[in-house]
Amino acid sequence: MPELPEVEAVCRRLRASVLGARIVQLRVVRPGIVRPQTVTAVENGAADAVIEAVERRGKHILIRLSGERLLHVHLRMTGNLVAIPDVRFRGPGARVWMELSDGRGLVYEDPRALGKVHLRRVAELDGLLKDVGVEPLSDTFDATYFRNAARRSQKPAKIFLMDQKCVAGLGNIYAAEALWRAKIHPSRPMAKLKGIRVDGLHQTIREVMTEAMESASAAYAEAGGFSTEEWFVCNVYDREGLDCPRCGRKIKRIPQGGRSTYYCPGCQR
DNA sequence: TCGATCCTGTAG
DNA sequence: CTACAGGATCGA
Protein backbone atom coordinates (compact mmCIF):
# COMPACT_ATOMS: atom_id res chain seq x y z
CA MET A 1 0.00 0.00 0.00
CA PRO A 2 2.03 2.90 1.18
CA GLU A 3 4.54 5.05 -0.62
CA LEU A 4 4.22 8.80 -0.41
CA PRO A 5 1.17 9.18 -2.69
CA GLU A 6 -0.81 6.58 -0.76
CA VAL A 7 0.21 8.07 2.58
CA GLU A 8 -0.89 11.47 1.33
CA ALA A 9 -4.25 10.01 0.29
CA VAL A 10 -4.72 8.60 3.77
CA CYS A 11 -3.93 12.02 5.28
CA ARG A 12 -6.41 13.81 3.05
CA ARG A 13 -9.20 11.49 4.04
CA LEU A 14 -8.45 11.91 7.71
CA ARG A 15 -8.29 15.66 7.38
CA ALA A 16 -11.75 15.67 5.87
CA SER A 17 -13.29 13.65 8.68
CA VAL A 18 -11.43 13.79 11.92
CA LEU A 19 -10.18 17.34 12.52
CA GLY A 20 -11.44 18.83 15.77
CA ALA A 21 -12.51 15.47 17.15
CA ARG A 22 -11.60 14.50 20.69
CA ILE A 23 -10.01 11.16 21.53
CA VAL A 24 -11.90 9.61 24.42
CA GLN A 25 -9.57 6.66 24.69
CA LEU A 26 -6.80 4.94 22.78
CA ARG A 27 -6.20 1.20 23.01
CA VAL A 28 -3.13 -0.70 21.88
CA VAL A 29 -4.09 -4.22 20.86
CA ARG A 30 -0.60 -5.15 19.70
CA PRO A 31 2.26 -3.86 21.86
CA GLY A 32 4.77 -4.35 19.05
CA ILE A 33 3.21 -1.48 17.11
CA VAL A 34 4.11 0.90 19.88
CA ARG A 35 7.56 -0.41 20.81
CA PRO A 36 9.96 0.80 22.12
CA GLN A 37 7.34 2.94 23.84
CA THR A 38 5.03 1.29 26.33
CA VAL A 39 1.36 0.53 25.93
CA THR A 40 0.44 2.58 28.99
CA ALA A 41 2.49 5.60 27.92
CA VAL A 42 0.76 5.79 24.56
CA GLU A 43 -2.71 5.00 25.91
CA ASN A 44 -2.48 7.54 28.72
CA GLY A 45 -0.79 10.15 26.59
CA ALA A 46 -3.45 10.22 23.89
CA ALA A 47 -6.49 10.11 26.16
CA ASP A 48 -8.62 13.25 26.05
CA ALA A 49 -6.57 14.95 23.33
CA VAL A 50 -8.17 16.96 20.55
CA ILE A 51 -7.02 16.33 16.97
CA GLU A 52 -5.78 19.68 15.70
CA ALA A 53 -4.11 18.81 12.41
CA VAL A 54 -3.05 15.95 10.20
CA GLU A 55 0.32 16.44 8.54
CA ARG A 56 2.72 14.35 6.50
CA ARG A 57 6.49 14.30 6.12
CA GLY A 58 7.68 11.75 3.58
CA LYS A 59 5.89 8.57 4.59
CA HIS A 60 5.40 9.73 8.17
CA ILE A 61 1.93 10.73 9.34
CA LEU A 62 1.85 13.35 12.08
CA ILE A 63 -1.41 13.85 13.93
CA ARG A 64 -1.15 16.99 16.01
CA LEU A 65 -2.93 16.80 19.32
CA SER A 66 -3.74 19.40 21.93
CA GLY A 67 -1.09 19.86 24.58
CA GLU A 68 1.96 19.92 22.28
CA ARG A 69 1.66 16.22 21.65
CA LEU A 70 1.29 14.25 18.46
CA LEU A 71 0.66 10.78 17.19
CA HIS A 72 3.44 9.71 14.90
CA VAL A 73 2.31 6.95 12.55
CA HIS A 74 4.30 4.98 10.01
CA LEU A 75 2.39 2.50 7.86
CA ARG A 76 5.48 0.55 6.72
CA MET A 77 4.37 -2.28 4.42
CA THR A 78 0.73 -2.99 5.16
CA GLY A 79 -0.52 -0.34 7.53
CA ASN A 80 -3.62 1.78 7.12
CA LEU A 81 -5.25 4.47 9.19
CA VAL A 82 -8.98 4.97 8.79
CA ALA A 83 -11.94 6.63 10.41
CA ILE A 84 -14.96 4.38 10.89
CA PRO A 85 -18.55 5.37 11.79
CA ASP A 86 -18.74 3.31 14.97
CA VAL A 87 -15.71 2.25 16.98
CA ARG A 88 -17.53 -0.87 18.18
CA PHE A 89 -17.53 -2.23 14.66
CA ARG A 90 -13.77 -2.12 14.18
CA GLY A 91 -12.45 -5.19 12.40
CA PRO A 92 -10.21 -7.89 13.85
CA GLY A 93 -7.31 -6.28 11.97
CA ALA A 94 -7.29 -3.28 14.32
CA ARG A 95 -3.88 -3.08 16.03
CA VAL A 96 -4.46 0.28 17.68
CA TRP A 97 -7.81 2.01 17.92
CA MET A 98 -9.18 5.26 19.25
CA GLU A 99 -12.68 6.09 20.33
CA LEU A 100 -13.71 9.61 19.35
CA SER A 101 -16.17 11.62 21.40
CA ASP A 102 -18.93 11.23 18.80
CA GLY A 103 -18.62 7.45 18.90
CA ARG A 104 -16.63 7.10 15.72
CA GLY A 105 -13.36 5.21 15.60
CA LEU A 106 -9.92 6.08 14.33
CA VAL A 107 -8.30 2.76 13.62
CA TYR A 108 -4.77 1.66 12.81
CA GLU A 109 -4.98 -1.59 10.84
CA ASP A 110 -1.95 -3.60 9.84
CA PRO A 111 -2.03 -7.30 8.94
CA ARG A 112 1.74 -7.74 9.13
CA ALA A 113 2.03 -5.47 12.15
CA LEU A 114 5.30 -3.96 10.96
CA GLY A 115 4.09 -0.38 11.27
CA LYS A 116 4.52 2.08 14.10
CA VAL A 117 2.32 4.31 16.21
CA HIS A 118 4.18 6.51 18.68
CA LEU A 119 3.23 9.32 20.99
CA ARG A 120 5.61 12.25 20.66
CA ARG A 121 6.09 15.72 22.00
CA VAL A 122 6.20 18.46 19.40
CA ALA A 123 9.65 19.43 20.64
CA GLU A 124 11.07 16.01 19.67
CA LEU A 125 9.95 16.21 16.07
CA ASP A 126 12.94 17.81 14.40
CA GLY A 127 15.25 15.27 15.94
CA LEU A 128 13.09 12.36 14.89
CA LEU A 129 12.71 13.49 11.30
CA LYS A 130 16.24 14.77 10.79
CA ASP A 131 17.03 12.00 8.29
CA VAL A 132 13.87 12.49 6.27
CA GLY A 133 14.81 14.29 3.08
CA VAL A 134 13.08 16.84 0.94
CA GLU A 135 9.52 16.46 -0.37
CA PRO A 136 9.74 15.39 -4.04
CA LEU A 137 7.01 17.81 -5.11
CA SER A 138 8.27 20.82 -3.18
CA ASP A 139 10.26 23.72 -4.61
CA THR A 140 13.21 22.70 -2.45
CA PHE A 141 13.58 19.59 -4.55
CA ASP A 142 15.05 21.38 -7.55
CA ALA A 143 17.59 20.26 -10.12
CA THR A 144 20.51 21.87 -8.31
CA TYR A 145 19.69 20.23 -5.01
CA PHE A 146 19.39 16.85 -6.71
CA ARG A 147 22.61 17.23 -8.68
CA ASN A 148 24.57 18.09 -5.56
CA ALA A 149 23.16 15.15 -3.63
CA ALA A 150 23.77 12.79 -6.54
CA ARG A 151 27.38 13.89 -6.95
CA ARG A 152 28.12 12.99 -3.35
CA SER A 153 26.68 9.46 -3.41
CA GLN A 154 28.33 6.29 -4.65
CA LYS A 155 25.15 4.32 -4.01
CA PRO A 156 23.36 2.47 -6.80
CA ALA A 157 20.63 4.70 -8.18
CA LYS A 158 17.73 2.58 -6.92
CA ILE A 159 19.17 2.32 -3.40
CA PHE A 160 19.78 6.06 -3.43
CA LEU A 161 16.16 6.79 -4.30
CA MET A 162 14.75 4.41 -1.72
CA ASP A 163 16.96 5.80 0.99
CA GLN A 164 14.82 8.59 2.44
CA LYS A 165 17.71 10.94 3.17
CA CYS A 166 17.93 12.82 -0.12
CA VAL A 167 14.34 12.76 -1.28
CA ALA A 168 11.58 11.34 0.90
CA GLY A 169 8.65 9.17 -0.03
CA LEU A 170 9.85 6.94 -2.85
CA GLY A 171 9.53 3.21 -2.31
CA ASN A 172 10.19 0.12 -4.37
CA ILE A 173 7.57 0.81 -7.04
CA TYR A 174 8.02 4.48 -7.78
CA ALA A 175 11.82 4.30 -7.54
CA ALA A 176 11.80 1.60 -10.23
CA GLU A 177 9.32 3.49 -12.39
CA ALA A 178 11.22 6.78 -12.20
CA LEU A 179 14.44 5.02 -13.21
CA TRP A 180 12.73 3.33 -16.14
CA ARG A 181 11.37 6.63 -17.43
CA ALA A 182 14.81 8.22 -17.09
CA LYS A 183 16.43 5.20 -18.83
CA ILE A 184 18.86 4.71 -15.98
CA HIS A 185 20.10 1.31 -14.83
CA PRO A 186 19.18 0.73 -11.16
CA SER A 187 22.71 -0.39 -10.28
CA ARG A 188 24.39 2.71 -11.72
CA PRO A 189 26.25 4.60 -8.98
CA MET A 190 24.69 8.05 -8.70
CA ALA A 191 28.00 9.90 -8.76
CA LYS A 192 28.87 8.35 -12.11
CA LEU A 193 25.82 9.75 -13.90
CA LYS A 194 26.27 12.80 -16.12
CA GLY A 195 24.57 15.93 -14.87
CA ILE A 196 22.11 15.91 -17.73
CA ARG A 197 20.97 12.39 -16.80
CA VAL A 198 20.59 13.37 -13.16
CA ASP A 199 18.38 16.21 -14.35
CA GLY A 200 16.37 13.72 -16.36
CA LEU A 201 15.88 11.55 -13.29
CA HIS A 202 14.89 14.57 -11.25
CA GLN A 203 12.22 15.27 -13.84
CA THR A 204 10.86 11.71 -13.97
CA ILE A 205 10.68 11.55 -10.17
CA ARG A 206 8.46 14.61 -10.23
CA GLU A 207 6.34 13.17 -13.02
CA VAL A 208 5.83 9.81 -11.39
CA MET A 209 5.03 11.28 -8.00
CA THR A 210 2.64 13.83 -9.44
CA GLU A 211 0.70 11.25 -11.41
CA ALA A 212 0.61 8.80 -8.53
CA MET A 213 -0.44 11.50 -6.10
CA GLU A 214 -3.37 12.56 -8.22
CA SER A 215 -4.68 9.13 -9.00
CA ALA A 216 -4.10 7.84 -5.48
CA SER A 217 -6.11 10.62 -3.93
CA ALA A 218 -8.86 10.40 -6.52
CA ALA A 219 -9.26 6.64 -6.23
CA TYR A 220 -9.07 6.73 -2.47
CA ALA A 221 -11.56 9.54 -2.10
CA GLU A 222 -14.12 7.74 -4.23
CA ALA A 223 -13.93 4.11 -3.36
CA GLY A 224 -11.91 4.06 -0.18
CA GLY A 225 -8.88 2.06 -1.17
CA PHE A 226 -7.74 0.32 -4.30
CA SER A 227 -4.63 -1.70 -4.95
CA THR A 228 -2.07 0.18 -6.98
CA GLU A 229 -2.29 -1.64 -10.26
CA GLU A 230 -5.85 -0.50 -10.67
CA TRP A 231 -4.87 3.14 -10.95
CA PHE A 232 -1.15 3.45 -11.58
CA VAL A 233 0.08 1.67 -14.68
CA CYS A 234 3.53 0.25 -14.05
CA ASN A 235 6.00 -0.20 -16.88
CA VAL A 236 8.52 -2.39 -15.08
CA TYR A 237 7.48 -3.05 -11.51
CA ASP A 238 6.30 -6.64 -11.00
CA ARG A 239 6.64 -7.30 -14.74
CA GLU A 240 9.55 -9.74 -14.80
CA GLY A 241 9.71 -11.60 -18.12
CA LEU A 242 7.19 -9.32 -19.84
CA ASP A 243 8.05 -7.02 -22.72
CA CYS A 244 9.33 -3.53 -22.07
CA PRO A 245 6.65 -1.13 -23.38
CA ARG A 246 9.38 1.05 -24.87
CA CYS A 247 11.90 -1.29 -26.49
CA GLY A 248 10.34 -4.73 -26.30
CA ARG A 249 13.12 -6.46 -24.37
CA LYS A 250 12.24 -8.77 -21.51
CA ILE A 251 12.09 -7.05 -18.14
CA LYS A 252 14.51 -8.41 -15.54
CA ARG A 253 14.39 -8.73 -11.78
CA ILE A 254 17.50 -8.41 -9.62
CA PRO A 255 17.98 -8.29 -5.85
CA GLN A 256 19.14 -4.94 -4.45
CA GLY A 257 19.43 -4.29 -0.77
CA GLY A 258 17.38 -7.38 -0.07
CA ARG A 259 14.49 -6.23 -2.24
CA SER A 260 13.47 -6.93 -5.81
CA THR A 261 14.32 -4.39 -8.46
CA TYR A 262 12.68 -4.52 -11.87
CA TYR A 263 14.22 -2.88 -14.92
CA CYS A 264 14.64 -3.18 -18.66
CA PRO A 265 18.11 -4.35 -19.72
CA GLY A 266 17.45 -2.95 -23.19
CA CYS A 267 16.85 0.71 -22.52
CA GLN A 268 18.10 1.29 -18.97
CA ARG A 269 21.84 1.88 -19.01
C1' DT B 1 26.83 -4.10 1.84
C1' DC B 2 24.88 -8.14 3.51
C1' DG B 3 21.68 -10.61 6.43
C1' DA B 4 18.51 -10.85 10.17
C1' DT B 5 14.64 -8.80 12.25
C1' DC B 6 9.97 -7.08 12.99
C1' DC B 7 5.12 -10.03 11.30
C1' DT B 8 1.27 -12.20 8.45
C1' DG B 9 -0.72 -13.43 4.05
C1' DT B 10 -0.71 -15.26 -0.38
C1' DA B 11 0.96 -17.25 -4.69
C1' DG B 12 3.31 -20.99 -6.81
C1' DC C 1 6.45 -26.57 1.44
C1' DT C 2 9.23 -22.10 -0.19
C1' DA C 3 9.50 -17.50 -1.83
C1' DC C 4 8.11 -13.20 -1.63
C1' DA C 5 5.58 -8.88 -0.26
C1' DG C 6 4.70 -1.16 -1.83
C1' DG C 7 9.58 -0.42 4.78
C1' DA C 8 13.10 0.60 7.95
C1' DT C 9 16.62 -0.53 11.39
C1' DC C 10 20.28 -2.94 13.46
C1' DG C 11 24.66 -5.38 14.03
C1' DA C 12 28.41 -8.00 11.88
CSV table of C-alpha atoms (C1' of nucleotides) in Angstrom, one decimal:
chain,number,residue,atom,x,y,z
A,1,MET,CA,0.0,0.0,0.0
A,2,PRO,CA,2.0,2.9,1.2
A,3,GLU,CA,4.5,5.0,-0.6
A,4,LEU,CA,4.2,8.8,-0.4
A,5,PRO,CA,1.2,9.2,-2.7
A,6,GLU,CA,-0.8,6.6,-0.8
A,7,VAL,CA,0.2,8.1,2.6
A,8,GLU,CA,-0.9,11.5,1.3
A,9,ALA,CA,-4.2,10.0,0.3
A,10,VAL,CA,-4.7,8.6,3.8
A,11,CYS,CA,-3.9,12.0,5.3
A,12,ARG,CA,-6.4,13.8,3.0
A,13,ARG,CA,-9.2,11.5,4.0
A,14,LEU,CA,-8.4,11.9,7.7
A,15,ARG,CA,-8.3,15.7,7.4
A,16,ALA,CA,-11.8,15.7,5.9
A,17,SER,CA,-13.3,13.7,8.7
A,18,VAL,CA,-11.4,13.8,11.9
A,19,LEU,CA,-10.2,17.3,12.5
A,20,GLY,CA,-11.4,18.8,15.8
A,21,ALA,CA,-12.5,15.5,17.1
A,22,ARG,CA,-11.6,14.5,20.7
A,23,ILE,CA,-10.0,11.2,21.5
A,24,VAL,CA,-11.9,9.6,24.4
A,25,GLN,CA,-9.6,6.7,24.7
A,26,LEU,CA,-6.8,4.9,22.8
A,27,ARG,CA,-6.2,1.2,23.0
A,28,VAL,CA,-3.1,-0.7,21.9
A,29,VAL,CA,-4.1,-4.2,20.9
A,30,ARG,CA,-0.6,-5.1,19.7
A,31,PRO,CA,2.3,-3.9,21.9
A,32,GLY,CA,4.8,-4.4,19.1
A,33,ILE,CA,3.2,-1.5,17.1
A,34,VAL,CA,4.1,0.9,19.9
A,35,ARG,CA,7.6,-0.4,20.8
A,36,PRO,CA,10.0,0.8,22.1
A,37,GLN,CA,7.3,2.9,23.8
A,38,THR,CA,5.0,1.3,26.3
A,39,VAL,CA,1.4,0.5,25.9
A,40,THR,CA,0.4,2.6,29.0
A,41,ALA,CA,2.5,5.6,27.9
A,42,VAL,CA,0.8,5.8,24.6
A,43,GLU,CA,-2.7,5.0,25.9
A,44,ASN,CA,-2.5,7.5,28.7
A,45,GLY,CA,-0.8,10.2,26.6
A,46,ALA,CA,-3.5,10.2,23.9
A,47,ALA,CA,-6.5,10.1,26.2
A,48,ASP,CA,-8.6,13.3,26.0
A,49,ALA,CA,-6.6,14.9,23.3
A,50,VAL,CA,-8.2,17.0,20.5
A,51,ILE,CA,-7.0,16.3,17.0
A,52,GLU,CA,-5.8,19.7,15.7
A,53,ALA,CA,-4.1,18.8,12.4
A,54,VAL,CA,-3.1,15.9,10.2
A,55,GLU,CA,0.3,16.4,8.5
A,56,ARG,CA,2.7,14.3,6.5
A,57,ARG,CA,6.5,14.3,6.1
A,58,GLY,CA,7.7,11.8,3.6
A,59,LYS,CA,5.9,8.6,4.6
A,60,HIS,CA,5.4,9.7,8.2
A,61,ILE,CA,1.9,10.7,9.3
A,62,LEU,CA,1.8,13.4,12.1
A,63,ILE,CA,-1.4,13.9,13.9
A,64,ARG,CA,-1.2,17.0,16.0
A,65,LEU,CA,-2.9,16.8,19.3
A,66,SER,CA,-3.7,19.4,21.9
A,67,GLY,CA,-1.1,19.9,24.6
A,68,GLU,CA,2.0,19.9,22.3
A,69,ARG,CA,1.7,16.2,21.6
A,70,LEU,CA,1.3,14.3,18.5
A,71,LEU,CA,0.7,10.8,17.2
A,72,HIS,CA,3.4,9.7,14.9
A,73,VAL,CA,2.3,6.9,12.6
A,74,HIS,CA,4.3,5.0,10.0
A,75,LEU,CA,2.4,2.5,7.9
A,76,ARG,CA,5.5,0.5,6.7
A,77,MET,CA,4.4,-2.3,4.4
A,78,THR,CA,0.7,-3.0,5.2
A,79,GLY,CA,-0.5,-0.3,7.5
A,80,ASN,CA,-3.6,1.8,7.1
A,81,LEU,CA,-5.2,4.5,9.2
A,82,VAL,CA,-9.0,5.0,8.8
A,83,ALA,CA,-11.9,6.6,10.4
A,84,ILE,CA,-15.0,4.4,10.9
A,85,PRO,CA,-18.6,5.4,11.8
A,86,ASP,CA,-18.7,3.3,15.0
A,87,VAL,CA,-15.7,2.3,17.0
A,88,ARG,CA,-17.5,-0.9,18.2
A,89,PHE,CA,-17.5,-2.2,14.7
A,90,ARG,CA,-13.8,-2.1,14.2
A,91,GLY,CA,-12.5,-5.2,12.4
A,92,PRO,CA,-10.2,-7.9,13.9
A,93,GLY,CA,-7.3,-6.3,12.0
A,94,ALA,CA,-7.3,-3.3,14.3
A,95,ARG,CA,-3.9,-3.1,16.0
A,96,VAL,CA,-4.5,0.3,17.7
A,97,TRP,CA,-7.8,2.0,17.9
A,98,MET,CA,-9.2,5.3,19.2
A,99,GLU,CA,-12.7,6.1,20.3
A,100,LEU,CA,-13.7,9.6,19.3
A,101,SER,CA,-16.2,11.6,21.4
A,102,ASP,CA,-18.9,11.2,18.8
A,103,GLY,CA,-18.6,7.5,18.9
A,104,ARG,CA,-16.6,7.1,15.7
A,105,GLY,CA,-13.4,5.2,15.6
A,106,LEU,CA,-9.9,6.1,14.3
A,107,VAL,CA,-8.3,2.8,13.6
A,108,TYR,CA,-4.8,1.7,12.8
A,109,GLU,CA,-5.0,-1.6,10.8
A,110,ASP,CA,-1.9,-3.6,9.8
A,111,PRO,CA,-2.0,-7.3,8.9
A,112,ARG,CA,1.7,-7.7,9.1
A,113,ALA,CA,2.0,-5.5,12.1
A,114,LEU,CA,5.3,-4.0,11.0
A,115,GLY,CA,4.1,-0.4,11.3
A,116,LYS,CA,4.5,2.1,14.1
A,117,VAL,CA,2.3,4.3,16.2
A,118,HIS,CA,4.2,6.5,18.7
A,119,LEU,CA,3.2,9.3,21.0
A,120,ARG,CA,5.6,12.3,20.7
A,121,ARG,CA,6.1,15.7,22.0
A,122,VAL,CA,6.2,18.5,19.4
A,123,ALA,CA,9.7,19.4,20.6
A,124,GLU,CA,11.1,16.0,19.7
A,125,LEU,CA,9.9,16.2,16.1
A,126,ASP,CA,12.9,17.8,14.4
A,127,GLY,CA,15.3,15.3,15.9
A,128,LEU,CA,13.1,12.4,14.9
A,129,LEU,CA,12.7,13.5,11.3
A,130,LYS,CA,16.2,14.8,10.8
A,131,ASP,CA,17.0,12.0,8.3
A,132,VAL,CA,13.9,12.5,6.3
A,133,GLY,CA,14.8,14.3,3.1
A,134,VAL,CA,13.1,16.8,0.9
A,135,GLU,CA,9.5,16.5,-0.4
A,136,PRO,CA,9.7,15.4,-4.0
A,137,LEU,CA,7.0,17.8,-5.1
A,138,SER,CA,8.3,20.8,-3.2
A,139,ASP,CA,10.3,23.7,-4.6
A,140,THR,CA,13.2,22.7,-2.4
A,141,PHE,CA,13.6,19.6,-4.5
A,142,ASP,CA,15.1,21.4,-7.5
A,143,ALA,CA,17.6,20.3,-10.1
A,144,THR,CA,20.5,21.9,-8.3
A,145,TYR,CA,19.7,20.2,-5.0
A,146,PHE,CA,19.4,16.8,-6.7
A,147,ARG,CA,22.6,17.2,-8.7
A,148,ASN,CA,24.6,18.1,-5.6
A,149,ALA,CA,23.2,15.2,-3.6
A,150,ALA,CA,23.8,12.8,-6.5
A,151,ARG,CA,27.4,13.9,-7.0
A,152,ARG,CA,28.1,13.0,-3.4
A,153,SER,CA,26.7,9.5,-3.4
A,154,GLN,CA,28.3,6.3,-4.7
A,155,LYS,CA,25.1,4.3,-4.0
A,156,PRO,CA,23.4,2.5,-6.8
A,157,ALA,CA,20.6,4.7,-8.2
A,158,LYS,CA,17.7,2.6,-6.9
A,159,ILE,CA,19.2,2.3,-3.4
A,160,PHE,CA,19.8,6.1,-3.4
A,161,LEU,CA,16.2,6.8,-4.3
A,162,MET,CA,14.7,4.4,-1.7
A,163,ASP,CA,17.0,5.8,1.0
A,164,GLN,CA,14.8,8.6,2.4
A,165,LYS,CA,17.7,10.9,3.2
A,166,CYS,CA,17.9,12.8,-0.1
A,167,VAL,CA,14.3,12.8,-1.3
A,168,ALA,CA,11.6,11.3,0.9
A,169,GLY,CA,8.6,9.2,0.0
A,170,LEU,CA,9.8,6.9,-2.8
A,171,GLY,CA,9.5,3.2,-2.3
A,172,ASN,CA,10.2,0.1,-4.4
A,173,ILE,CA,7.6,0.8,-7.0
A,174,TYR,CA,8.0,4.5,-7.8
A,175,ALA,CA,11.8,4.3,-7.5
A,176,ALA,CA,11.8,1.6,-10.2
A,177,GLU,CA,9.3,3.5,-12.4
A,178,ALA,CA,11.2,6.8,-12.2
A,179,LEU,CA,14.4,5.0,-13.2
A,180,TRP,CA,12.7,3.3,-16.1
A,181,ARG,CA,11.4,6.6,-17.4
A,182,ALA,CA,14.8,8.2,-17.1
A,183,LYS,CA,16.4,5.2,-18.8
A,184,ILE,CA,18.9,4.7,-16.0
A,185,HIS,CA,20.1,1.3,-14.8
A,186,PRO,CA,19.2,0.7,-11.2
A,187,SER,CA,22.7,-0.4,-10.3
A,188,ARG,CA,24.4,2.7,-11.7
A,189,PRO,CA,26.2,4.6,-9.0
A,190,MET,CA,24.7,8.0,-8.7
A,191,ALA,CA,28.0,9.9,-8.8
A,192,LYS,CA,28.9,8.3,-12.1
A,193,LEU,CA,25.8,9.7,-13.9
A,194,LYS,CA,26.3,12.8,-16.1
A,195,GLY,CA,24.6,15.9,-14.9
A,196,ILE,CA,22.1,15.9,-17.7
A,197,ARG,CA,21.0,12.4,-16.8
A,198,VAL,CA,20.6,13.4,-13.2
A,199,ASP,CA,18.4,16.2,-14.4
A,200,GLY,CA,16.4,13.7,-16.4
A,201,LEU,CA,15.9,11.5,-13.3
A,202,HIS,CA,14.9,14.6,-11.3
A,203,GLN,CA,12.2,15.3,-13.8
A,204,THR,CA,10.9,11.7,-14.0
A,205,ILE,CA,10.7,11.6,-10.2
A,206,ARG,CA,8.5,14.6,-10.2
A,207,GLU,CA,6.3,13.2,-13.0
A,208,VAL,CA,5.8,9.8,-11.4
A,209,MET,CA,5.0,11.3,-8.0
A,210,THR,CA,2.6,13.8,-9.4
A,211,GLU,CA,0.7,11.2,-11.4
A,212,ALA,CA,0.6,8.8,-8.5
A,213,MET,CA,-0.4,11.5,-6.1
A,214,GLU,CA,-3.4,12.6,-8.2
A,215,SER,CA,-4.7,9.1,-9.0
A,216,ALA,CA,-4.1,7.8,-5.5
A,217,SER,CA,-6.1,10.6,-3.9
A,218,ALA,CA,-8.9,10.4,-6.5
A,219,ALA,CA,-9.3,6.6,-6.2
A,220,TYR,CA,-9.1,6.7,-2.5
A,221,ALA,CA,-11.6,9.5,-2.1
A,222,GLU,CA,-14.1,7.7,-4.2
A,223,ALA,CA,-13.9,4.1,-3.4
A,224,GLY,CA,-11.9,4.1,-0.2
A,225,GLY,CA,-8.9,2.1,-1.2
A,226,PHE,CA,-7.7,0.3,-4.3
A,227,SER,CA,-4.6,-1.7,-4.9
A,228,THR,CA,-2.1,0.2,-7.0
A,229,GLU,CA,-2.3,-1.6,-10.3
A,230,GLU,CA,-5.9,-0.5,-10.7
A,231,TRP,CA,-4.9,3.1,-10.9
A,232,PHE,CA,-1.2,3.5,-11.6
A,233,VAL,CA,0.1,1.7,-14.7
A,234,CYS,CA,3.5,0.2,-14.0
A,235,ASN,CA,6.0,-0.2,-16.9
A,236,VAL,CA,8.5,-2.4,-15.1
A,237,TYR,CA,7.5,-3.1,-11.5
A,238,ASP,CA,6.3,-6.6,-11.0
A,239,ARG,CA,6.6,-7.3,-14.7
A,240,GLU,CA,9.5,-9.7,-14.8
A,241,GLY,CA,9.7,-11.6,-18.1
A,242,LEU,CA,7.2,-9.3,-19.8
A,243,ASP,CA,8.0,-7.0,-22.7
A,244,CYS,CA,9.3,-3.5,-22.1
A,245,PRO,CA,6.7,-1.1,-23.4
A,246,ARG,CA,9.4,1.1,-24.9
A,247,CYS,CA,11.9,-1.3,-26.5
A,248,GLY,CA,10.3,-4.7,-26.3
A,249,ARG,CA,13.1,-6.5,-24.4
A,250,LYS,CA,12.2,-8.8,-21.5
A,251,ILE,CA,12.1,-7.1,-18.1
A,252,LYS,CA,14.5,-8.4,-15.5
A,253,ARG,CA,14.4,-8.7,-11.8
A,254,ILE,CA,17.5,-8.4,-9.6
A,255,PRO,CA,18.0,-8.3,-5.8
A,256,GLN,CA,19.1,-4.9,-4.5
A,257,GLY,CA,19.4,-4.3,-0.8
A,258,GLY,CA,17.4,-7.4,-0.1
A,259,ARG,CA,14.5,-6.2,-2.2
A,260,SER,CA,13.5,-6.9,-5.8
A,261,THR,CA,14.3,-4.4,-8.5
A,262,TYR,CA,12.7,-4.5,-11.9
A,263,TYR,CA,14.2,-2.9,-14.9
A,264,CYS,CA,14.6,-3.2,-18.7
A,265,PRO,CA,18.1,-4.4,-19.7
A,266,GLY,CA,17.5,-3.0,-23.2
A,267,CYS,CA,16.9,0.7,-22.5
A,268,GLN,CA,18.1,1.3,-19.0
A,269,ARG,CA,21.8,1.9,-19.0
B,1,DT,C1',26.8,-4.1,1.8
B,2,DC,C1',24.9,-8.1,3.5
B,3,DG,C1',21.7,-10.6,6.4
B,4,DA,C1',18.5,-10.8,10.2
B,5,DT,C1',14.6,-8.8,12.2
B,6,DC,C1',10.0,-7.1,13.0
B,7,DC,C1',5.1,-10.0,11.3
B,8,DT,C1',1.3,-12.2,8.4
B,9,DG,C1',-0.7,-13.4,4.1
B,10,DT,C1',-0.7,-15.3,-0.4
B,11,DA,C1',1.0,-17.2,-4.7
B,12,DG,C1',3.3,-21.0,-6.8
C,1,DC,C1',6.4,-26.6,1.4
C,2,DT,C1',9.2,-22.1,-0.2
C,3,DA,C1',9.5,-17.5,-1.8
C,4,DC,C1',8.1,-13.2,-1.6
C,5,DA,C1',5.6,-8.9,-0.3
C,6,DG,C1',4.7,-1.2,-1.8
C,7,DG,C1',9.6,-0.4,4.8
C,8,DA,C1',13.1,0.6,7.9
C,9,DT,C1',16.6,-0.5,11.4
C,10,DC,C1',20.3,-2.9,13.5
C,11,DG,C1',24.7,-5.4,14.0
C,12,DA,C1',28.4,-8.0,11.9
